[in-house]
Each structure stands twice: as structure tokens, then as C-alpha cells.
Amino acid sequence: MPESRQDVPPRGSFRLAAPAGWGRLPHGFVLDRHQHRDGLLLWAAAGALATTTERGTWVAPANRVTWTPPGFEHSHRSFGHTDVRLVVIPRDLCGDLPRRPSVCTVTPLLRETFLALTDRPETRPGAYERLRAVLVDEFAETSEPSLHLPEPTDDRLRAVTDRLHADPGQNTTLAVLGRAAGASERTLSRLFNTELGMSFHRWRTMLRVHHALMHLTEGRSVTATATTCGWSNPSSFIDAFTEVVGQTPGRYQADLRSRPG
């Protein structure tokens, strides 16, 4: 998977004028770890954007908005040709927003407010600030579907998750993974629940959905994506993907095609 690793977006591809900006990032672009004094709302109007912090990774396709609070060190990676819309939220306006990185569904109001902030110049004094206040209110009121993939600190658990990251499609049992990591199946099962807040099977499903989003964004078929990511058949993949993302893989790809890339 080709990638372009840089400390800043490609010259001329990103514009930022407080409180908002936009940029077009190539597939596989990596923005290395950094942090901001203020909060940041990011929306990929096309493509998908992964945000990684010490707490794990959030993947945001075009039907999700990513929130990064002030001071959180994070990195980004783009999947597909990504149209990034960015709104800066000053620290003193972040009180009603989550204290940890998160994602939420792009409601029609969120979408139109993002576009208004990033597509057109400010024609009346204070217009940006008023629109930004609408964005903050709508984000604060929107429920948070979980596209978060937490990462462990326990060495035994990390040995298991590293192996799954390297090959999400493998169907190795937790008992077999545990023997390689030097821990029993029971111990690892407990660690998944206590440290990551979910079962082994749920964590692996989330990992596979993350990879599926990337494959679908790159244009792979639903059937090929299901096979590569470890599902036994397309139907079980469609059910799992829809439960996590909120739309079928086919609808997700159709939405990608309907947006300018």
C-alpha cells in the first residue's frame, strides 16, 4: 500500500484560515504525530481518514466526523483521495465536547455547516463564529457510534493484537494466539475486557471493519473485501459492517462515488 509520509500536508494542498480550512490528500498520505493547542473537528467529505492517539485508532469515512481535543498527540492517515474539511475549536469553546478523541455521525446539519465554513468566504462579520457555534452544538448533541479501535499496554495482549494487525484475516483462535504470547486463553480474554473494554471477538471484528473501510475506499469489491478481511462469506461481512458503520458496504461505496474525489 503506497504511502507518502510527511510532517505537513503537500505544499499547496491545504488551506487554513481560522476557524476553518480544507485540503486534498493523496491515498496513503501520513501526517506524523503532532498536537494542537485548540480542538479540531475533521470531516473527510471524500475518502476516509484514520486518526491515531495513544488511546487507539479512529477511522472516519465520509459519514463520520472526527474530534480531537486540545493537547492530544495524534497522527492521521488518508485512504483514497481524501477531501479533508477542518474546523478549529478554540480551547474556551471545548467545554461541552468530549474530553477524549471520538467520532460521530455526520448529520445533515453538520454536513452543511462544514461546507459553509470551508467552501465560501466570510461575507459578514461574525458569520464564521456563528456557524462554528452551530457546529459545536450539533456535534455535542449527536450520539457517538463506536469506530474506535483501542490498543493495549500489556505486553502479552500487545503481542496478540500486533499479530492480528499484521494479518486481520487470520482465524487463529485466542488459545493458539495465547500460546505464542505466553498467556492462557482465560488470561487474555480477561485482559481484552478489562484493558480494552470489549471481548476478543469484538476487538477483532472492529479491526476487520477498519481494514474493510480502507479496502472499500480503494475500490475493492464487497466480496473480495470480505474474503481478505477474514469473513467466511459476504453476507456475514455485510451484517458486521452495517452494525458498526451504520450502512451497508455497497451503500458506503456508492456514497463515495457520488462525492467529488
Tab-separated table of C-alpha atoms in Angstrom:
chain	number	residue	atom	x	y	z
A	1	MET	CA	0.000	0.000	0.000
A	2	PRO	CA	1.843	3.128	-1.155
A	3	GLU	CA	2.043	5.979	1.270
A	4	SER	CA	3.534	9.436	1.485
A	5	ARG	CA	4.845	10.159	4.974
A	6	GLN	CA	5.351	13.816	5.761
A	7	ASP	CA	5.299	16.193	8.714
A	8	VAL	CA	2.936	18.572	6.888
A	9	PRO	CA	0.481	18.136	4.011
A	10	PRO	CA	1.849	18.551	0.475
A	11	ARG	CA	2.611	22.174	-0.354
A	12	GLY	CA	-0.363	23.960	-1.821
A	13	SER	CA	-2.814	21.170	-0.967
A	14	PHE	CA	-4.075	22.531	2.351
A	15	ARG	CA	-5.577	25.856	3.260
A	16	LEU	CA	-6.238	27.044	6.784
A	17	ALA	CA	-7.786	30.343	7.746
A	18	ALA	CA	-9.200	30.349	11.271
A	19	PRO	CA	-11.603	28.964	12.139
A	20	ALA	CA	-11.721	26.564	9.172
A	21	GLY	CA	-9.786	25.093	6.257
A	22	TRP	CA	-9.702	22.311	3.704
A	23	GLY	CA	-7.207	20.094	1.926
A	24	ARG	CA	-6.919	17.301	-0.619
A	25	LEU	CA	-4.647	14.461	0.458
A	26	PRO	CA	-3.414	11.606	-1.751
A	27	HIS	CA	-4.107	7.990	-0.900
A	28	GLY	CA	-1.757	6.715	1.806
A	29	PHE	CA	-0.676	10.163	2.985
A	30	VAL	CA	0.579	10.088	6.607
A	31	LEU	CA	0.687	13.173	8.797
A	32	ASP	CA	3.081	12.312	11.619
A	33	ARG	CA	2.383	12.737	15.320
A	34	HIS	CA	1.637	16.290	16.413
A	35	GLN	CA	-0.716	18.201	18.696
A	36	HIS	CA	-2.759	21.388	18.714
A	37	ARG	CA	-3.416	23.996	21.364
A	38	ASP	CA	-7.076	24.093	20.306
A	39	GLY	CA	-9.587	21.374	19.477
A	40	LEU	CA	-10.077	20.075	15.945
A	41	LEU	CA	-13.121	18.756	14.085
A	42	LEU	CA	-12.215	16.883	10.883
A	43	TRP	CA	-14.530	15.579	8.193
A	44	ALA	CA	-13.468	13.622	5.116
A	45	ALA	CA	-16.047	14.741	2.546
A	46	ALA	CA	-14.495	12.130	0.247
A	47	GLY	CA	-12.188	9.220	1.079
A	48	ALA	CA	-11.528	8.229	4.675
A	49	LEU	CA	-9.258	9.465	7.451
A	50	ALA	CA	-7.714	7.432	10.286
A	51	THR	CA	-6.674	9.268	13.458
A	52	THR	CA	-4.335	7.531	15.916
A	53	THR	CA	-3.572	8.561	19.504
A	54	GLU	CA	-2.153	6.732	22.498
A	55	ARG	CA	-5.716	5.540	23.158
A	56	GLY	CA	-6.030	3.767	19.816
A	57	THR	CA	-7.262	4.478	16.299
A	58	TRP	CA	-10.479	6.030	14.996
A	59	VAL	CA	-11.419	5.582	11.346
A	60	ALA	CA	-13.778	8.177	9.872
A	61	PRO	CA	-15.303	7.502	6.462
A	62	ALA	CA	-17.401	10.183	4.802
A	63	ASN	CA	-20.352	9.628	7.146
A	64	ARG	CA	-18.328	10.406	10.281
A	65	VAL	CA	-16.712	13.463	11.886
A	66	THR	CA	-13.543	13.078	13.978
A	67	TRP	CA	-12.982	15.112	17.151
A	68	THR	CA	-9.501	15.654	18.639
A	69	PRO	CA	-9.480	17.639	21.933
A	70	PRO	CA	-6.786	20.233	22.705
A	71	GLY	CA	-3.370	18.854	23.607
A	72	PHE	CA	-3.856	15.253	22.376
A	73	GLU	CA	-0.872	13.996	20.403
A	74	HIS	CA	-2.160	12.336	17.244
A	75	SER	CA	-1.379	11.333	13.669
A	76	HIS	CA	-3.509	10.940	10.542
A	77	ARG	CA	-3.541	8.664	7.521
A	78	SER	CA	-5.707	9.091	4.425
A	79	PHE	CA	-7.368	6.298	2.446
A	80	GLY	CA	-8.406	7.081	-1.092
A	81	HIS	CA	-8.110	10.609	-2.439
A	82	THR	CA	-9.324	12.395	0.660
A	83	ASP	CA	-11.114	15.745	0.757
A	84	VAL	CA	-10.452	16.912	4.335
A	85	ARG	CA	-12.549	19.663	5.921
A	86	LEU	CA	-11.183	21.106	9.157
A	87	VAL	CA	-12.688	23.401	11.785
A	88	VAL	CA	-10.625	24.707	14.701
A	89	ILE	CA	-12.467	24.904	18.028
A	90	PRO	CA	-10.770	27.314	20.477
A	91	ARG	CA	-9.986	25.856	23.886
A	92	ASP	CA	-12.553	28.051	25.632
A	93	LEU	CA	-15.340	26.598	23.451
A	94	CYS	CA	-14.471	22.933	24.098
A	95	GLY	CA	-16.198	22.572	27.470
A	96	ASP	CA	-19.281	20.778	26.101
A	97	LEU	CA	-17.328	18.483	23.785
A	98	PRO	CA	-15.833	15.074	24.705
A	99	ARG	CA	-12.571	15.164	26.644
A	100	ARG	CA	-11.211	12.268	24.598
A	101	PRO	CA	-10.908	11.771	20.845
A	102	SER	CA	-14.116	10.455	19.310
A	103	VAL	CA	-16.222	10.258	16.168
A	104	CYS	CA	-19.867	10.978	15.479
A	105	THR	CA	-22.313	10.605	12.619
A	106	VAL	CA	-22.417	13.355	10.002
A	107	THR	CA	-25.935	14.726	10.332
A	108	PRO	CA	-27.346	16.863	7.507
A	109	LEU	CA	-26.819	19.973	9.657
A	110	LEU	CA	-23.194	19.040	10.420
A	111	ARG	CA	-22.517	18.448	6.736
A	112	GLU	CA	-24.000	21.724	5.545
A	113	THR	CA	-22.285	23.710	8.316
A	114	PHE	CA	-18.909	22.170	7.452
A	115	LEU	CA	-19.425	23.042	3.786
A	116	ALA	CA	-20.488	26.597	4.610
A	117	LEU	CA	-17.415	27.118	6.798
A	118	THR	CA	-14.932	25.626	4.337
A	119	ASP	CA	-16.351	26.390	0.871
A	120	ARG	CA	-17.175	30.060	0.974
A	121	PRO	CA	-15.534	33.257	2.236
A	122	GLU	CA	-16.906	35.139	5.212
A	123	THR	CA	-19.130	37.895	3.823
A	124	ARG	CA	-20.478	39.331	7.082
A	125	PRO	CA	-18.508	39.987	10.279
A	126	GLY	CA	-19.056	37.230	12.843
A	127	ALA	CA	-20.618	34.779	10.361
A	128	TYR	CA	-17.874	32.156	10.884
A	129	GLU	CA	-18.185	32.350	14.657
A	130	ARG	CA	-21.960	31.876	14.492
A	131	LEU	CA	-21.645	28.914	12.145
A	132	ARG	CA	-18.952	27.390	14.347
A	133	ALA	CA	-21.254	27.671	17.360
A	134	VAL	CA	-23.888	25.708	15.419
A	135	LEU	CA	-21.269	23.060	14.600
A	136	VAL	CA	-20.244	22.709	18.255
A	137	ASP	CA	-23.863	22.424	19.415
A	138	GLU	CA	-24.743	19.819	16.789
A	139	PHE	CA	-21.641	17.731	17.476
A	140	ALA	CA	-22.247	17.846	21.242
A	141	GLU	CA	-25.830	16.580	20.729
A	142	THR	CA	-25.015	13.807	18.251
A	143	SER	CA	-24.700	10.243	19.520
A	144	GLU	CA	-21.310	8.576	19.108
A	145	PRO	CA	-21.236	5.312	17.145
A	146	SER	CA	-18.137	3.352	18.044
A	147	LEU	CA	-15.491	3.191	15.327
A	148	HIS	CA	-12.755	3.258	17.954
A	149	LEU	CA	-10.123	0.515	17.990
A	150	PRO	CA	-8.367	0.660	21.397
A	151	GLU	CA	-4.777	-0.518	21.769
A	152	PRO	CA	-3.307	-2.367	24.781
A	153	THR	CA	-0.381	-1.612	27.047
A	154	ASP	CA	0.010	-5.133	28.480
A	155	ASP	CA	2.883	-6.851	26.632
A	156	ARG	CA	1.063	-10.180	26.329
A	157	LEU	CA	-2.025	-8.530	24.901
A	158	ARG	CA	0.036	-6.361	22.574
A	159	ALA	CA	1.755	-9.475	21.189
A	160	VAL	CA	-1.685	-10.803	20.225
A	161	THR	CA	-3.009	-7.548	18.734
A	162	ASP	CA	0.229	-6.953	16.802
A	163	ARG	CA	-0.157	-10.356	15.170
A	164	LEU	CA	-3.762	-9.580	14.240
A	165	HIS	CA	-2.808	-6.150	12.886
A	166	ALA	CA	-0.295	-7.865	10.606
A	167	ASP	CA	-2.967	-10.225	9.247
A	168	PRO	CA	-6.559	-9.228	10.157
A	169	GLY	CA	-7.970	-12.031	8.007
A	170	GLN	CA	-6.470	-14.866	10.016
A	171	ASN	CA	-8.882	-17.022	12.003
A	172	THR	CA	-6.398	-18.172	14.647
A	173	THR	CA	-8.124	-18.909	17.966
A	174	LEU	CA	-7.332	-16.958	21.109
A	175	ALA	CA	-5.911	-20.129	22.670
A	176	VAL	CA	-3.363	-20.505	19.860
A	177	LEU	CA	-2.528	-16.801	19.928
A	178	GLY	CA	-2.083	-17.082	23.679
A	179	ARG	CA	0.475	-19.873	23.426
A	180	ALA	CA	2.612	-17.677	21.166
A	181	ALA	CA	2.224	-14.743	23.579
A	182	GLY	CA	2.935	-16.760	26.724
A	183	ALA	CA	-0.520	-16.341	28.256
A	184	SER	CA	-3.565	-18.548	28.695
A	185	GLU	CA	-6.789	-18.047	26.773
A	186	ARG	CA	-8.547	-17.186	30.032
A	187	THR	CA	-5.963	-14.538	30.941
A	188	LEU	CA	-6.108	-12.922	27.504
A	189	SER	CA	-9.902	-12.966	27.489
A	190	ARG	CA	-9.894	-11.146	30.826
A	191	LEU	CA	-7.338	-8.617	29.557
A	192	PHE	CA	-9.377	-7.829	26.454
A	193	ASN	CA	-12.363	-6.996	28.639
A	194	THR	CA	-10.568	-5.135	31.429
A	195	GLU	CA	-7.982	-3.220	29.382
A	196	LEU	CA	-9.748	-2.713	26.055
A	197	GLY	CA	-13.357	-2.768	27.212
A	198	MET	CA	-14.507	-5.419	24.742
A	199	SER	CA	-14.232	-9.119	24.020
A	200	PHE	CA	-11.551	-10.634	21.808
A	201	HIS	CA	-14.123	-11.343	19.103
A	202	ARG	CA	-15.477	-7.789	19.216
A	203	TRP	CA	-11.975	-6.280	19.008
A	204	ARG	CA	-11.092	-8.472	16.032
A	205	THR	CA	-14.354	-7.519	14.323
A	206	MET	CA	-13.568	-3.823	14.816
A	207	LEU	CA	-10.073	-4.343	13.400
A	208	ARG	CA	-11.516	-6.104	10.361
A	209	VAL	CA	-14.107	-3.367	9.805
A	210	HIS	CA	-11.304	-0.765	9.913
A	211	HIS	CA	-9.433	-2.656	7.210
A	212	ALA	CA	-12.633	-3.218	5.246
A	213	LEU	CA	-13.266	0.535	5.164
A	214	MET	CA	-9.804	1.040	3.718
A	215	HIS	CA	-10.235	-1.679	1.068
A	216	LEU	CA	-13.663	-0.395	0.036
A	217	THR	CA	-12.323	3.148	-0.203
A	218	GLU	CA	-9.587	1.848	-2.523
A	219	GLY	CA	-12.279	0.371	-4.788
A	220	ARG	CA	-12.148	-3.336	-3.919
A	221	SER	CA	-15.363	-5.291	-4.319
A	222	VAL	CA	-17.503	-6.281	-1.359
A	223	THR	CA	-16.768	-9.988	-1.961
A	224	ALA	CA	-13.007	-9.500	-2.230
A	225	THR	CA	-13.006	-7.312	0.887
A	226	ALA	CA	-14.962	-9.900	2.876
A	227	THR	CA	-12.509	-12.652	1.929
A	228	THR	CA	-9.376	-10.570	2.566
A	229	CYS	CA	-10.574	-9.380	5.962
A	230	GLY	CA	-11.492	-12.831	7.258
A	231	TRP	CA	-15.247	-13.237	6.878
A	232	SER	CA	-16.452	-16.652	5.733
A	233	ASN	CA	-18.970	-15.184	3.299
A	234	PRO	CA	-20.154	-11.771	2.026
A	235	SER	CA	-23.427	-11.959	3.986
A	236	SER	CA	-21.709	-12.163	7.385
A	237	PHE	CA	-19.390	-9.335	6.338
A	238	ILE	CA	-22.319	-7.134	5.292
A	239	ASP	CA	-24.083	-7.768	8.622
A	240	ALA	CA	-20.979	-6.923	10.701
A	241	PHE	CA	-20.074	-3.862	8.629
A	242	THR	CA	-23.617	-2.478	8.744
A	243	GLU	CA	-23.848	-2.944	12.516
A	244	VAL	CA	-20.623	-0.979	13.112
A	245	VAL	CA	-20.681	1.647	10.352
A	246	GLY	CA	-24.411	2.212	10.056
A	247	GLN	CA	-24.712	1.455	6.327
A	248	THR	CA	-24.022	-1.491	4.040
A	249	PRO	CA	-20.656	-1.806	2.253
A	250	GLY	CA	-22.410	-1.279	-1.074
A	251	ARG	CA	-24.095	1.930	0.116
A	252	TYR	CA	-20.792	3.138	1.539
A	253	GLN	CA	-19.077	2.684	-1.836
A	254	ALA	CA	-21.997	4.287	-3.676
A	255	ASP	CA	-21.732	7.329	-1.408
A	256	LEU	CA	-18.014	7.538	-2.127
A	257	ARG	CA	-18.678	7.568	-5.881
A	258	SER	CA	-21.308	10.270	-5.521
A	259	ARG	CA	-18.864	12.684	-3.841
A	260	PRO	CA	-16.180	14.632	-5.673
A	261	GLY	CA	-12.772	12.984	-5.037
